[in-house]
Short mmCIF file of C-alpha atoms in Angstrom, two decimals:
data_model
loop_
_atom_site.label_atom_id
_atom_site.label_comp_id
_atom_site.label_asym_id
_atom_site.label_seq_id
_atom_site.Cartn_x
_atom_site.Cartn_y
_atom_site.Cartn_z
CA THR A 17 72.15 -59.35 17.31
CA GLN A 18 68.49 -59.68 19.15
CA LEU A 19 66.81 -57.28 18.72
CA ALA A 20 67.40 -57.68 15.10
CA GLU A 21 66.80 -61.18 14.92
CA PHE A 22 63.13 -60.07 17.10
CA HIS A 23 62.44 -57.25 14.46
CA GLN A 24 62.61 -60.20 11.31
CA GLN A 25 60.00 -62.72 13.11
CA HIS A 26 57.62 -59.84 11.51
CA GLN A 27 56.37 -59.30 15.13
CA PRO A 28 52.64 -57.88 14.32
CA GLY A 29 51.98 -54.65 14.29
CA ILE A 30 55.50 -53.38 14.88
CA ALA A 31 57.08 -50.88 12.75
CA ALA A 32 61.27 -50.77 14.15
CA VAL A 33 62.53 -52.03 18.04
CA GLY A 34 65.99 -50.13 18.96
CA TYR A 35 67.60 -49.60 22.36
CA MET A 36 68.37 -46.43 24.14
CA ASP A 37 70.38 -46.13 27.16
CA ALA A 38 70.53 -44.54 29.64
CA GLN A 39 71.22 -41.06 28.94
CA GLY A 40 68.93 -40.64 26.17
CA ILE A 41 70.91 -41.71 23.39
CA LEU A 42 69.26 -43.83 21.01
CA GLN A 43 71.83 -47.00 19.87
CA GLN A 44 70.16 -48.57 17.85
CA TYR A 45 67.20 -49.17 15.67
CA VAL A 46 66.26 -51.90 13.41
CA GLY A 47 63.09 -51.36 11.10
CA ARG A 48 62.04 -51.93 7.68
CA ASP A 49 65.85 -50.88 6.71
CA ASP A 50 69.38 -51.28 7.10
CA PRO A 51 70.42 -50.20 11.66
CA GLN A 52 69.49 -46.65 12.07
CA GLY A 53 72.93 -44.69 13.90
CA LYS A 54 72.75 -43.05 17.05
CA ALA A 55 70.27 -40.69 17.39
CA ASP A 56 69.92 -37.91 20.96
CA VAL A 57 65.96 -38.49 21.86
CA ASN A 58 66.59 -37.11 25.70
CA PHE A 59 63.97 -34.28 24.46
CA MET A 60 60.70 -36.12 23.45
CA PRO A 61 58.50 -36.40 26.39
CA HIS A 62 57.65 -40.33 26.58
CA VAL A 63 61.69 -40.66 26.34
CA LYS A 64 61.96 -38.09 29.64
CA ARG A 65 59.48 -40.17 31.05
CA ALA A 66 60.95 -43.25 30.65
CA LEU A 67 64.34 -41.77 32.17
CA SER A 68 61.97 -39.94 35.05
CA THR A 69 60.39 -43.23 36.18
CA GLN A 70 62.63 -46.27 34.63
CA GLY A 71 59.63 -48.18 34.20
CA ILE A 72 57.59 -48.97 30.78
CA VAL A 73 55.96 -45.89 29.42
CA VAL A 74 53.67 -46.19 26.13
CA SER A 75 54.34 -42.46 24.67
CA GLU A 76 51.29 -40.77 23.21
CA GLY A 77 51.12 -40.55 18.95
CA ILE A 78 54.43 -39.39 17.49
CA VAL A 79 55.54 -39.98 13.84
CA THR A 80 58.16 -42.17 13.76
CA SER A 81 61.62 -42.44 12.28
CA ASP A 82 60.07 -43.49 9.27
CA GLY A 83 57.94 -40.54 8.84
CA GLN A 84 54.52 -42.37 10.07
CA TYR A 85 52.69 -42.15 12.37
CA GLY A 86 52.16 -44.26 15.80
CA ILE A 87 53.10 -45.03 19.48
CA ALA A 88 56.38 -45.78 21.02
CA ILE A 89 56.94 -48.50 24.08
CA HIS A 90 59.33 -47.96 26.25
CA VAL A 91 60.50 -51.12 28.82
CA PRO A 92 63.04 -50.47 31.13
CA LEU A 93 66.45 -53.02 30.49
CA LEU A 94 67.82 -53.57 33.84
CA ILE A 95 71.33 -55.18 34.92
CA GLN A 96 71.37 -56.19 38.36
CA GLY A 97 68.36 -54.20 39.84
CA LYS A 98 70.19 -50.77 37.85
CA PHE A 99 68.93 -48.73 35.01
CA GLN A 100 71.10 -49.43 31.65
CA GLY A 101 68.23 -48.05 29.57
CA ASP A 102 65.48 -48.87 27.56
CA THR A 103 64.75 -51.34 24.82
CA VAL A 104 61.54 -49.42 22.18
CA ALA A 105 59.57 -50.45 20.19
CA THR A 106 57.28 -48.17 17.87
CA VAL A 107 53.93 -49.39 16.68
CA ARG A 108 52.43 -47.76 13.43
CA ALA A 109 49.34 -46.49 14.51
CA GLU A 110 47.62 -47.77 11.01
CA ASN A 111 49.05 -51.52 12.54
CA LEU A 112 47.21 -50.79 15.31
CA ALA A 113 43.91 -52.31 13.50
CA LEU A 114 45.81 -55.54 14.44
CA TRP A 115 45.58 -55.42 18.13
CA VAL A 116 41.46 -52.34 18.13
CA PRO A 117 38.81 -55.24 16.99
CA GLN A 118 36.49 -53.52 14.54
CA ALA A 119 32.71 -54.27 15.91
CA THR A 120 31.49 -55.02 12.45
CA ASP A 121 31.87 -54.56 9.20
CA ASN A 122 29.27 -52.21 8.76
CA PRO A 123 30.13 -48.78 7.13
CA HIS A 124 28.67 -47.10 9.82
CA THR A 125 30.22 -48.51 13.03
CA PHE A 126 33.76 -47.45 13.27
CA THR A 127 36.39 -47.67 16.66
CA LEU A 128 38.97 -45.33 16.84
CA VAL A 129 41.36 -44.21 19.11
CA LEU A 130 42.60 -40.67 20.57
CA ASP A 131 45.84 -39.28 22.89
CA GLN A 132 45.18 -37.57 25.75
CA SER A 133 46.05 -34.17 23.38
CA GLU A 134 43.64 -35.73 21.51
CA HIS A 135 44.98 -36.46 18.28
CA VAL A 136 43.92 -39.82 16.74
CA VAL A 137 45.75 -42.49 16.91
CA TYR A 138 43.71 -45.04 15.37
CA HIS A 139 40.94 -44.60 12.50
CA PRO A 140 39.23 -46.58 10.36
CA ASN A 141 40.68 -44.30 7.82
CA SER A 142 44.29 -43.85 7.83
CA GLN A 143 44.06 -40.30 6.63
CA PHE A 144 42.60 -39.41 9.93
CA LEU A 145 45.86 -40.28 11.60
CA GLY A 146 47.61 -37.86 13.72
CA GLU A 147 44.79 -35.15 13.18
CA SER A 148 43.69 -33.18 16.60
CA ILE A 149 39.79 -33.19 16.49
CA HIS A 150 39.11 -29.61 16.65
CA ALA A 151 41.18 -29.47 13.41
CA THR A 152 39.50 -27.78 10.68
CA PRO A 153 37.22 -29.39 9.02
CA LYS A 154 36.71 -32.07 12.16
CA PRO A 155 38.07 -35.21 11.43
CA ILE A 156 35.35 -37.31 13.31
CA LEU A 157 33.45 -34.74 15.09
CA ASN A 158 32.34 -32.97 11.69
CA GLY A 159 31.23 -30.09 13.43
CA ALA A 160 29.41 -30.80 16.19
CA ILE A 161 29.31 -31.01 19.61
CA LEU A 162 30.05 -34.27 20.22
CA ALA A 163 32.12 -36.04 22.31
CA GLU A 164 34.62 -32.28 23.22
CA GLY A 165 33.67 -31.96 26.44
CA VAL A 166 33.87 -36.38 27.70
CA LEU A 167 37.23 -36.79 26.24
CA ARG A 168 38.56 -33.20 27.68
CA ASP A 169 37.35 -34.57 31.72
CA GLY A 170 37.90 -38.60 30.59
CA ARG A 171 34.59 -39.30 31.44
CA THR A 172 33.10 -42.68 30.46
CA GLY A 173 29.89 -43.15 28.59
CA ILE A 174 27.37 -42.92 25.93
CA VAL A 175 27.71 -39.95 23.66
CA GLU A 176 25.44 -38.75 20.64
CA GLY A 177 25.88 -36.63 17.24
CA ARG A 178 26.39 -36.58 13.62
CA LEU A 179 29.20 -37.74 12.07
CA PHE A 180 29.78 -39.58 8.57
CA GLY A 181 28.56 -36.85 6.86
CA GLY A 182 26.01 -36.20 9.31
CA LYS A 183 24.34 -39.61 10.03
CA SER A 184 23.32 -39.68 13.77
CA HIS A 185 25.74 -41.77 15.56
CA VAL A 186 25.82 -42.79 19.85
CA LEU A 187 29.04 -43.28 20.74
CA GLY A 188 30.00 -45.49 23.83
CA VAL A 189 33.35 -43.51 24.99
CA ALA A 190 36.09 -45.33 27.83
CA ALA A 191 39.09 -43.84 28.87
CA ALA A 192 42.21 -46.01 30.00
CA THR A 193 45.74 -45.41 30.98
CA VAL A 194 48.20 -47.67 29.99
CA TYR A 195 51.68 -46.80 31.35
CA GLY A 196 51.32 -43.27 32.10
CA THR A 197 49.33 -42.51 28.56
CA ARG A 198 45.35 -41.41 29.10
CA PHE A 199 43.65 -43.13 25.38
CA LEU A 200 40.07 -42.44 24.78
CA PHE A 201 38.70 -45.35 23.16
CA LEU A 202 35.73 -44.45 20.59
CA SER A 203 32.91 -47.11 19.41
CA GLY A 204 30.08 -46.21 18.11
CA ALA A 205 27.32 -46.87 15.10
CA SER A 206 25.01 -45.25 13.65
CA TYR A 207 21.34 -45.13 14.34
CA ASP A 208 19.81 -46.57 11.32
CA VAL A 209 22.35 -50.27 12.39
CA ILE A 210 21.15 -49.52 15.80
CA ALA A 211 17.42 -49.74 15.83
CA ALA A 212 17.62 -52.19 12.61
CA PRO A 213 16.51 -54.95 14.30
CA ALA A 214 13.68 -52.73 16.21
CA LEU A 215 12.21 -51.17 12.90
CA ARG A 216 12.06 -55.19 11.87
CA PHE A 217 10.17 -56.42 14.44
CA SER A 218 7.63 -53.02 14.10
CA ARG A 219 7.37 -53.68 10.11
CA TYR A 220 5.96 -57.59 11.29
CA THR A 221 4.01 -56.40 14.18
CA SER A 222 2.38 -53.75 11.06
CA ILE A 223 1.88 -57.26 9.15
CA LEU A 224 0.43 -59.16 11.81
CA THR A 225 -1.77 -56.10 13.11
CA GLY A 226 -3.16 -55.89 9.63
CA LEU A 227 -3.60 -59.86 9.11
CA THR A 228 -5.75 -59.12 12.49
#
C-alpha cells in the first residue's frame, strides 16, 4: 500500500516501485498500470549483486518492465537487522534529464551518461538510449576515435574529436561509481561555441586596430 501511495505522489523520474523478497522474487511492482504479479528476477546481474551484498545497488542500463530503457535502484529492507529483501525503483532513461543538468540550451552542447558496459543511459536524443557506443554508425562518436580509451580505462579528463555531423567538439569526461556501478559522464561543446568569446574579442581588436 505504501509503495502504491509513493508512486501516486508522482516522484520525479520514477517509473515504478516494487518489493523483492530475499530470494529475488518480485512480489509487487507498481507502475503506470495496475500492480503486476510475482516475477522471478534473481537471474539479473543487479539483483544478484543486491542479494549478495544486501546493500544499496544501482544497476547498469536495463530494459524496464514497460519496455523502456532505464536503471534500477535497490534499497535493502531490514527488520530487526535481518535482510528481508529490497525496495526497488526503476527510472526511465528519458527521465534522467530531471537529474542530469544541461550546460546550455545550445544545440551544439550536450551532456550524456554511459554505463560501464558503454551503453548510453542518458542522451539528449532519446533514439540513442540503450545503444552501445560501438554500434554502427556510432550514435555519439560518429566513427571518430574519440573517448573510447578514456571510457575503457575510466579516466577523467578532456578529450576532443568530431561529433554531430563532423563538428569538432571538446568533451570533459568524468567517471563516477554510484553504489557499485561505474558511470561515465560526458559534457561537451563544439569549438564554435567555445571559441565564440575569443572570436568576438578578435573582431573588436581588429576594429580597434583599424581605427588606430
